[in-house]
Short mmCIF file of C-alpha atoms in Angstrom, two decimals:
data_model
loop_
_atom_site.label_atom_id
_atom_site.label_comp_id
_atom_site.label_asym_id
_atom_site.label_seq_id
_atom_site.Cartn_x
_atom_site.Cartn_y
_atom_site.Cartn_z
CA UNK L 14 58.73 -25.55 27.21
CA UNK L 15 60.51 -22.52 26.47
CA UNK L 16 61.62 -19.30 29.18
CA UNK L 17 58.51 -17.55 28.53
CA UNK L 18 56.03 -20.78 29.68
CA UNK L 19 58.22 -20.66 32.34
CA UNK L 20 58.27 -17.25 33.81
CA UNK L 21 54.18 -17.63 33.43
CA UNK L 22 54.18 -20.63 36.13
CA UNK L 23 56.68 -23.02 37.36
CA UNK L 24 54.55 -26.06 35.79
CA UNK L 25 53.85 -24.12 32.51
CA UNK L 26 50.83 -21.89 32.36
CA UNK L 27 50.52 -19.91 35.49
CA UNK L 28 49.99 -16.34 35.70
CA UNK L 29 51.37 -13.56 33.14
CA UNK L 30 50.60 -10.19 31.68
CA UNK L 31 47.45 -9.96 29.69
CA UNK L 32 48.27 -7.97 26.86
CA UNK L 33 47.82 -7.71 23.31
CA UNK L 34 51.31 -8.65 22.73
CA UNK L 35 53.65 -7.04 20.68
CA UNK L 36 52.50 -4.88 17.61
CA UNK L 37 52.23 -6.02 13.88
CA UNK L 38 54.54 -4.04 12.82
CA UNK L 39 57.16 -5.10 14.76
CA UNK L 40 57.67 -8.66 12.84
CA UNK L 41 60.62 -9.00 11.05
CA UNK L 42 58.19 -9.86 7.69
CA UNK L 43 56.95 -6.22 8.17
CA UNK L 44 59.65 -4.57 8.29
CA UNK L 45 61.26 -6.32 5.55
CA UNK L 46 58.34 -5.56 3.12
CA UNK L 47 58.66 -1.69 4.79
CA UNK L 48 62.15 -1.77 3.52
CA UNK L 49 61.17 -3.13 0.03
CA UNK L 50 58.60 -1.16 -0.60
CA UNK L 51 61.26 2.25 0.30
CA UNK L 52 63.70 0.73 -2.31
CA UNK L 53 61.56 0.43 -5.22
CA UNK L 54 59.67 3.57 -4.41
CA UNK L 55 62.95 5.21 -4.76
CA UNK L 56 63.92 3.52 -7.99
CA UNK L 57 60.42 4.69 -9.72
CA UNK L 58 62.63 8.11 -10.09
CA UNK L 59 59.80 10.11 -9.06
CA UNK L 60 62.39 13.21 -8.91
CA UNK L 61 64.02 12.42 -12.36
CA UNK L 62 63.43 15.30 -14.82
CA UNK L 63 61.67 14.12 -18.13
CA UNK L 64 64.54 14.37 -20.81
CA UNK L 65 61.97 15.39 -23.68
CA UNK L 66 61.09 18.58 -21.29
CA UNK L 67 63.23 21.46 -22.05
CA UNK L 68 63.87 25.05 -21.32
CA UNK L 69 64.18 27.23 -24.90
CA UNK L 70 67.19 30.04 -23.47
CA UNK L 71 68.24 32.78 -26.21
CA UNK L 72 70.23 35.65 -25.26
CA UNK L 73 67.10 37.79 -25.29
CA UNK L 74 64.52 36.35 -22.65
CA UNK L 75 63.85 32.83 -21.49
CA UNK L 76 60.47 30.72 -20.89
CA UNK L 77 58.84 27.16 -21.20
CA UNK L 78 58.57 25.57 -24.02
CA UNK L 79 54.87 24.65 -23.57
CA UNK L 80 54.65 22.34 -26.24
CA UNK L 81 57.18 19.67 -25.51
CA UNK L 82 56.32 19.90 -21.83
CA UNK L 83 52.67 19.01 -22.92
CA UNK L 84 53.70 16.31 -25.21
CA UNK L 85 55.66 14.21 -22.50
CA UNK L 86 52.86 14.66 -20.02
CA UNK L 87 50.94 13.20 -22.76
CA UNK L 88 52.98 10.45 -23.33
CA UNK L 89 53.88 9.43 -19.74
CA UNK L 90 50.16 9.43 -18.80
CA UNK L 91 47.86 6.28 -19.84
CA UNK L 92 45.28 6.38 -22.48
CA UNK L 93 42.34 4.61 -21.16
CA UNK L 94 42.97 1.78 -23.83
CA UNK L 95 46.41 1.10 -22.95
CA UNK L 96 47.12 -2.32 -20.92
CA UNK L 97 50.21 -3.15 -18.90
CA UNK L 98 51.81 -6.06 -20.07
CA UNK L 99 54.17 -7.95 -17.99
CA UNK L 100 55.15 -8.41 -14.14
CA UNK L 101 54.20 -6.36 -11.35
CA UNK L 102 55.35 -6.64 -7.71
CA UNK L 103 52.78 -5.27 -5.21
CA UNK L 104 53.09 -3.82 -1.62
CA UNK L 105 49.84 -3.75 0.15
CA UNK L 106 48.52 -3.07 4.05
CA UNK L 107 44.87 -2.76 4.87
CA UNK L 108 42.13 -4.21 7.68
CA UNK L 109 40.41 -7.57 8.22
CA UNK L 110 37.24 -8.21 9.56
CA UNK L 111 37.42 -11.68 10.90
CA UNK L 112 34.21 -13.91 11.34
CA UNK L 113 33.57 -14.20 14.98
CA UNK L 114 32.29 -17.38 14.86
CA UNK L 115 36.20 -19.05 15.13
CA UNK L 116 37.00 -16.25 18.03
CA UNK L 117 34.86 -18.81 20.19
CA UNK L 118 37.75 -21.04 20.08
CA UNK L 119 38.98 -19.10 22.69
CA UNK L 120 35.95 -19.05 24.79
CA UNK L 121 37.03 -21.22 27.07
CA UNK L 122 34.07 -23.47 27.92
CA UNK L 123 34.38 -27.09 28.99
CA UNK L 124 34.02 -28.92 25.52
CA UNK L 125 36.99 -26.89 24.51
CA UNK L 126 40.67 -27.49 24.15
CA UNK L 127 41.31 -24.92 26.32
CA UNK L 128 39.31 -24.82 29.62
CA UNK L 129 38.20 -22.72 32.29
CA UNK L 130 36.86 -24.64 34.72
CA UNK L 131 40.03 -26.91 33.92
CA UNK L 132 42.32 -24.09 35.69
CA UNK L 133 39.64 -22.74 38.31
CA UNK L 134 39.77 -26.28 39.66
CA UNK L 135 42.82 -27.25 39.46
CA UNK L 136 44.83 -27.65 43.02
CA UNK L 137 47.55 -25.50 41.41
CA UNK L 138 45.77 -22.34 40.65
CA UNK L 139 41.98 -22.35 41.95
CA UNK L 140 43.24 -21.54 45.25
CA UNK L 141 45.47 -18.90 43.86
CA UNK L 142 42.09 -17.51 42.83
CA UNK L 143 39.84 -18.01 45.74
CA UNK L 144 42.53 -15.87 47.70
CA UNK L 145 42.22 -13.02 44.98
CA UNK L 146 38.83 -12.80 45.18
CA UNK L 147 38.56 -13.28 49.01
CA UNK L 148 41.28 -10.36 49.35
CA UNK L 149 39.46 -8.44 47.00
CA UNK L 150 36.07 -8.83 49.08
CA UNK L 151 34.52 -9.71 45.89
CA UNK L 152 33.34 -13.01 47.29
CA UNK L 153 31.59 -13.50 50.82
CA UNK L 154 32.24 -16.04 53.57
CA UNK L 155 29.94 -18.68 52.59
CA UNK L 156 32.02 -19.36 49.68
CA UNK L 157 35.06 -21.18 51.50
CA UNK L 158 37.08 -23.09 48.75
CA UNK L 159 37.60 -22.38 45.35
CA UNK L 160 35.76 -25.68 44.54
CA UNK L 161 32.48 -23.91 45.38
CA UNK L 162 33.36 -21.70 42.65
CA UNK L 163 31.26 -22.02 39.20
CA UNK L 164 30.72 -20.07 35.89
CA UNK L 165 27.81 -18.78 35.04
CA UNK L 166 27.57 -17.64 31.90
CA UNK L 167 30.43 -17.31 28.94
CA UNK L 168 30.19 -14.41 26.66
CA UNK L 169 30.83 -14.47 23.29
CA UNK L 170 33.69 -13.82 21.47
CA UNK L 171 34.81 -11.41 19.24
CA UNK L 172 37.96 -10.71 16.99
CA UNK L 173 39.21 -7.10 16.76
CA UNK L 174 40.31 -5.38 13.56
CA UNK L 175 43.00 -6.31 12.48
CA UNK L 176 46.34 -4.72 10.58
CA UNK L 177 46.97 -7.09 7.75
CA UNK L 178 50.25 -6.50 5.27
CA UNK L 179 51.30 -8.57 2.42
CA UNK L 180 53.42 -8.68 -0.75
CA UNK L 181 52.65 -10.36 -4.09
CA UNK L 182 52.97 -10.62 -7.87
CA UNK L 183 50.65 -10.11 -10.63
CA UNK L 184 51.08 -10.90 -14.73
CA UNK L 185 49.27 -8.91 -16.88
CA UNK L 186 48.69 -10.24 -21.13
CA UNK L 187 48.44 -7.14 -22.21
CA UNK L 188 44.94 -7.67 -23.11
CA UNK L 189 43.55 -6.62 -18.96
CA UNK L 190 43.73 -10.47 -18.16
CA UNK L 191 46.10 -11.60 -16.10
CA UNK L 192 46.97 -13.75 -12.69
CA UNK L 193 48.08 -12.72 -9.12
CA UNK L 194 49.88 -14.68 -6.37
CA UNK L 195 49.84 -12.71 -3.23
CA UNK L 196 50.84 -13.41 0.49
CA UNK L 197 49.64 -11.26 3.57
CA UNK L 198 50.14 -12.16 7.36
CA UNK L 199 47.63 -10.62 10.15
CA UNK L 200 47.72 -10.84 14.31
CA UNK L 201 44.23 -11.23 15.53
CA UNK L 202 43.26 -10.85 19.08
CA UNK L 203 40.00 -12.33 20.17
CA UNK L 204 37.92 -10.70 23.33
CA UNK L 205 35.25 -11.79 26.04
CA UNK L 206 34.13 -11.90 29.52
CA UNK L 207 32.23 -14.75 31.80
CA UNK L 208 30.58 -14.36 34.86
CA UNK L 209 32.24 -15.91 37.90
CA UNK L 210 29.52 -17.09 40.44
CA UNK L 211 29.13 -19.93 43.36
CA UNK L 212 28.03 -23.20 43.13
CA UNK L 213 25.01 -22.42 45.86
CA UNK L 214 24.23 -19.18 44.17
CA UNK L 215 25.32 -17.33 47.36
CA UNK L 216 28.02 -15.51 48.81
CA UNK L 217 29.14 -13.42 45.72
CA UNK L 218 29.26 -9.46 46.26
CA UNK L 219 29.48 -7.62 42.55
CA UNK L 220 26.97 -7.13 39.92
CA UNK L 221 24.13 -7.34 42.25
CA UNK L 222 25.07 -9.96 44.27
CA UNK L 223 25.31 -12.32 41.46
CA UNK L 224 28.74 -12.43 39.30
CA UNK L 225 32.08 -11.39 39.22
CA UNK L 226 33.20 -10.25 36.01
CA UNK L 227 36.00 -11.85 34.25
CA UNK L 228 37.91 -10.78 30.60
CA UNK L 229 39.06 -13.45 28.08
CA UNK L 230 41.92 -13.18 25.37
CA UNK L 231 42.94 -15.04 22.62
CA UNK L 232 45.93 -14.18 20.41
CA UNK L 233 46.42 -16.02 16.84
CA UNK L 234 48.90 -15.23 13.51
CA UNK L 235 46.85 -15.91 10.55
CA UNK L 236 49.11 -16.20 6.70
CA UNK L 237 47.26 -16.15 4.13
CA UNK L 238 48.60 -17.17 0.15
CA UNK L 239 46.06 -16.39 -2.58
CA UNK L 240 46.36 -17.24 -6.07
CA UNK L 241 43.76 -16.36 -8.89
CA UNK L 242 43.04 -14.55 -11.69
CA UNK L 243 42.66 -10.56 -12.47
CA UNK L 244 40.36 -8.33 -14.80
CA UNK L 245 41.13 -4.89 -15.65
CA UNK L 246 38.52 -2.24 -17.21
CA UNK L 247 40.23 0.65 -18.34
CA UNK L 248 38.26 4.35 -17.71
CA UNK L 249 39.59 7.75 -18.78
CA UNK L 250 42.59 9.44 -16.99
CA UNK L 251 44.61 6.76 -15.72
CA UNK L 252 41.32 5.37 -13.74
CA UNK L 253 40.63 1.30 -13.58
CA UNK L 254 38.22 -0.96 -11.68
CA UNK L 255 38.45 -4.23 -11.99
CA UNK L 256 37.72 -7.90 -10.85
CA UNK L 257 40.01 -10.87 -8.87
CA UNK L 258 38.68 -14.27 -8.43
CA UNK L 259 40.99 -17.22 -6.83
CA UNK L 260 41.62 -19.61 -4.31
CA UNK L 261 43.36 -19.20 -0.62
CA UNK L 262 45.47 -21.53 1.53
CA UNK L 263 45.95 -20.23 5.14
CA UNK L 264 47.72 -21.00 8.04
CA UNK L 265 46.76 -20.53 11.45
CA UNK L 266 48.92 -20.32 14.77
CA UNK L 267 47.67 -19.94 18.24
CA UNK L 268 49.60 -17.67 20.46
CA UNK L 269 47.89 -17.55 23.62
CA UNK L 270 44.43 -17.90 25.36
CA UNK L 271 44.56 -16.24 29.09
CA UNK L 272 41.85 -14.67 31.70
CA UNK L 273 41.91 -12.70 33.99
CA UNK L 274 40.17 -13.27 37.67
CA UNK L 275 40.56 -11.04 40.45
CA UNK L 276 43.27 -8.75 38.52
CA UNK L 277 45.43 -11.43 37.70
CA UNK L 278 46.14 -13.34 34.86
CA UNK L 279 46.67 -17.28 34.25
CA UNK L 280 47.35 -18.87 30.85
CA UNK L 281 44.25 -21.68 29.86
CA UNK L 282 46.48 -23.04 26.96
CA UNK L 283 46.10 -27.00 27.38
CA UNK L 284 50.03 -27.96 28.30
CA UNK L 285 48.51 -30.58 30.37
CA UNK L 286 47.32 -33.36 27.64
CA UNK L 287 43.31 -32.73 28.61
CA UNK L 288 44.23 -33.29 32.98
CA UNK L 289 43.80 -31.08 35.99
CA UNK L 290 47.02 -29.31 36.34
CA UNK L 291 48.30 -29.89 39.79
CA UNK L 292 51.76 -29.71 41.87
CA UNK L 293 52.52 -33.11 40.63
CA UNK L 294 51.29 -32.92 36.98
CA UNK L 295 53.49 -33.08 34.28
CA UNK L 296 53.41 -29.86 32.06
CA UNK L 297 54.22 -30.80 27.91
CA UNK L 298 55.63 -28.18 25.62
CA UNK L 299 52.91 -26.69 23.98
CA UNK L 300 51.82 -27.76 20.41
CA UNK L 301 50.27 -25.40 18.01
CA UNK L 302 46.46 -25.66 18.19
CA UNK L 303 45.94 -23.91 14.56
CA UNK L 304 46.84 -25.48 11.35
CA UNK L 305 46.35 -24.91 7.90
CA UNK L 306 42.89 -24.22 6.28
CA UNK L 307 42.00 -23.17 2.57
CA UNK L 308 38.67 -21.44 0.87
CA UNK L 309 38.29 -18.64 -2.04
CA UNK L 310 38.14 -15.19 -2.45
CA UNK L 311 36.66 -12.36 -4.51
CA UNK L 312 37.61 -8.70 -5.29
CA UNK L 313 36.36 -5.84 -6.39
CA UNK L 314 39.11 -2.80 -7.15
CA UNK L 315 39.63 0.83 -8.60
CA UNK L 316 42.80 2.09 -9.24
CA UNK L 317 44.75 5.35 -10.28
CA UNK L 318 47.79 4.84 -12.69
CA UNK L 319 50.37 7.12 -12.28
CA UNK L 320 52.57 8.81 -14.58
CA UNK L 321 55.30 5.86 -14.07
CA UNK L 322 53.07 3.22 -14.31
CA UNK L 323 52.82 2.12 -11.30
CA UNK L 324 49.28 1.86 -9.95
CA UNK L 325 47.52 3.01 -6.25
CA UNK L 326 44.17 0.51 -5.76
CA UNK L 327 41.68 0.56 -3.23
CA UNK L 328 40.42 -3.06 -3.00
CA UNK L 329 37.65 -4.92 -1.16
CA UNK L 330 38.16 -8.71 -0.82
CA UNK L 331 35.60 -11.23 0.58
CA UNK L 332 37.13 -14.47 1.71
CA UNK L 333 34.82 -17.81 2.16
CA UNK L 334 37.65 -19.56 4.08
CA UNK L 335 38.03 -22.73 6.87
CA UNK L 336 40.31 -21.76 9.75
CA UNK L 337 41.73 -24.47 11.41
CA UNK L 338 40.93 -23.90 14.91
CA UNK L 339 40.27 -27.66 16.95
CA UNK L 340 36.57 -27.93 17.45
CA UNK L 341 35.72 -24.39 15.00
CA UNK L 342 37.10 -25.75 11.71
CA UNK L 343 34.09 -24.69 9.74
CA UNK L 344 34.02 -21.61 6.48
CA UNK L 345 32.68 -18.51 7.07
CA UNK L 346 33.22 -15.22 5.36
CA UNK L 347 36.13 -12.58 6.38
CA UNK L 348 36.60 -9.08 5.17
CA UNK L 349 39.94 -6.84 3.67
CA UNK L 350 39.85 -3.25 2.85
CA UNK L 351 43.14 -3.11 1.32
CA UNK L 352 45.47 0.16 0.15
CA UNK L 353 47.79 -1.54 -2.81
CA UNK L 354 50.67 -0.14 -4.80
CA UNK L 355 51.87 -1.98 -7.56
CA UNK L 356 55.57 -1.49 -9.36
CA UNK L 357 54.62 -1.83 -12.96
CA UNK L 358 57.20 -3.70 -15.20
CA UNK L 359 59.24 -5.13 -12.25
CA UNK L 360 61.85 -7.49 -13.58
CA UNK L 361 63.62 -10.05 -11.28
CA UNK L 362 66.51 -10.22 -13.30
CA UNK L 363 67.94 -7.10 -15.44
CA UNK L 364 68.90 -8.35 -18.47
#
């Protein structure tokens, strides 16, 4: 159990901040594909001058030579039969739309790995949260123990969008064929309430005498590594669409699964091995409650090639994918807008 399971409770999984933790782009994978992506932007030589355009200076006047400047324009931008042929390393950042259906991992009812009424019951923080409420006058006098406290209802869950970034490589024949390996990494958070009422139906003072309201949060890291094949259609100036078909292997880690009753929050992760947690329970280090799950994907693209050849796509992939979430490993579809740049004829080693 490491400082921060500590500082949460002194058994494990007590209360702490419910927040959406810290931001995507504060990973040490972003940043590093931030800095790539500077480097070889810079080495495109988007400010170097063309060598073939040239001023014409006499002693009598001077002016643009037209011409020339026309003819390396011409040359530098594609004809809408021209291929690229080789390797390309791409840079990409977009949103996912993940299926709700495996936010309910984090939901919270009593078949899951992580429990509500597990916590609200337990001797070491249900009467933490009878006190809240009682302070809070959002329960009466008729309810006198937290045992006498009950759920309801649980809401469902939802995922919010979500940044995804990635990196990758794609071959092209020369011919528009070619193959792509690419890897992206996402933080999800998942969202919810449930309805905090009594066991005798009485006694509770909100929402018309019925529930308290309560929130719900679930934090994962999702990688994803896709490999497939790519179709280009060439269109006139320097426009493309094309098609990606492929397989994906993912990997899914659970960061945290907390409520919040009463204005504070308490931690529902199962350190406990499936018991009550009590004063004289013995709290485990927690184990990762993703794993690694696998499906395909599909994409449809248009893209803009610039005078370098490198290449600005607007992609839309559909994934058919099984997460592996304990109880929620089943497929379902997810959804990537996706802003790409690719370097065009990237070599790994300069010969």
């Amino acid at each position: 159990m490491n400082d921060k399971d500590r500082d949460r409770c002194s058994d494990g999984a007590g209360p702490s901040d419910l927040d959406d933790g810290p931001s995507c782009c504060s990973s040490p994978l972003v940043r590093y594909i931030l800095i790539v992506f500077i480097l070889l932007l810079s080495s495109q030589g988007w400010s170097k001058t063309d060598p073939d355009v040239s001023f014409c200076l006499n002693s009598n006047d001077r002016q643009w030579s037209m011409s020339q400047l026309n003819d390396s324009y011409s040359r530098r931008v594609p004809t809408s039969t021209h291929y690229q042929y080789g390797l390309s390393l791409s840079l990409d950042a977009g949103i996912l739309l993940a299926s709700d259906c495996h936010a309910n991992f984090y939901q919270g009812i009593e078949s899951n790995v992580n429990s509500i009424y597990r916590i609200m019951h337990s001797e070491a923080f249900g009467m933490q949260m009878w006190n809240d409420l009682t302070t809070l006058n959002l329960i009466g006098s008729d309810i006198t123990n937290y045992q006498q406290l009950s759920i309801d209802e649980y809401g469902e869950m939802s995922y919010r969008m979500a940044l995804q970034v990635g990196m990758g490589f794609r071959y092209d024949y020369g011919n528009g064929w070619g193959w792509i390996i690419r890897m992206d990494y996402a933080k999800l958070t998942a969202v919810g309430v449930f309805m905090l009422n009594a066991t005798n139906g009485t006694g509770i003072l909100t929402n018309q005498d019925r529930w308290v309201r309560c929130g719900i949060v679930g934090q994962e890291k999702r990688i994803n590594i896709d490999l497939g094949i790519s179709r280009k259609f060439k269109m006139q100036n320097g426009l493309d669409w094309g098609l990606e078909l492929g397989g994906q292997v993912n990997n899914t880690e659970v960061l945290a699964n907390d409520i919040e009753v009463a204005g504070r929050t308490y931690s529902i992760l199962d350190i406990w091995n499936g018991q009550f947690p009590s004063a004289s329970s013995y709290a485990y280090d927690y184990i990762n409650q993703g794993g690694i799950g696998y499906g395909a994907f599909a994409t449809l693209n248009w893209g803009y090639t610039l005078p370098s050849y490198s290449t600005l796509t607007l992609a839309y992939t559909l994934y058919y994918n099984r997460i592996n979430l304990e109880g929620y490993e089943m497929f379902a579809p997810q959804h990537v807008i996706t802003l790409r740049f690719d370097f065009d004829g990237f070599k790994l080693f300069d010969s």
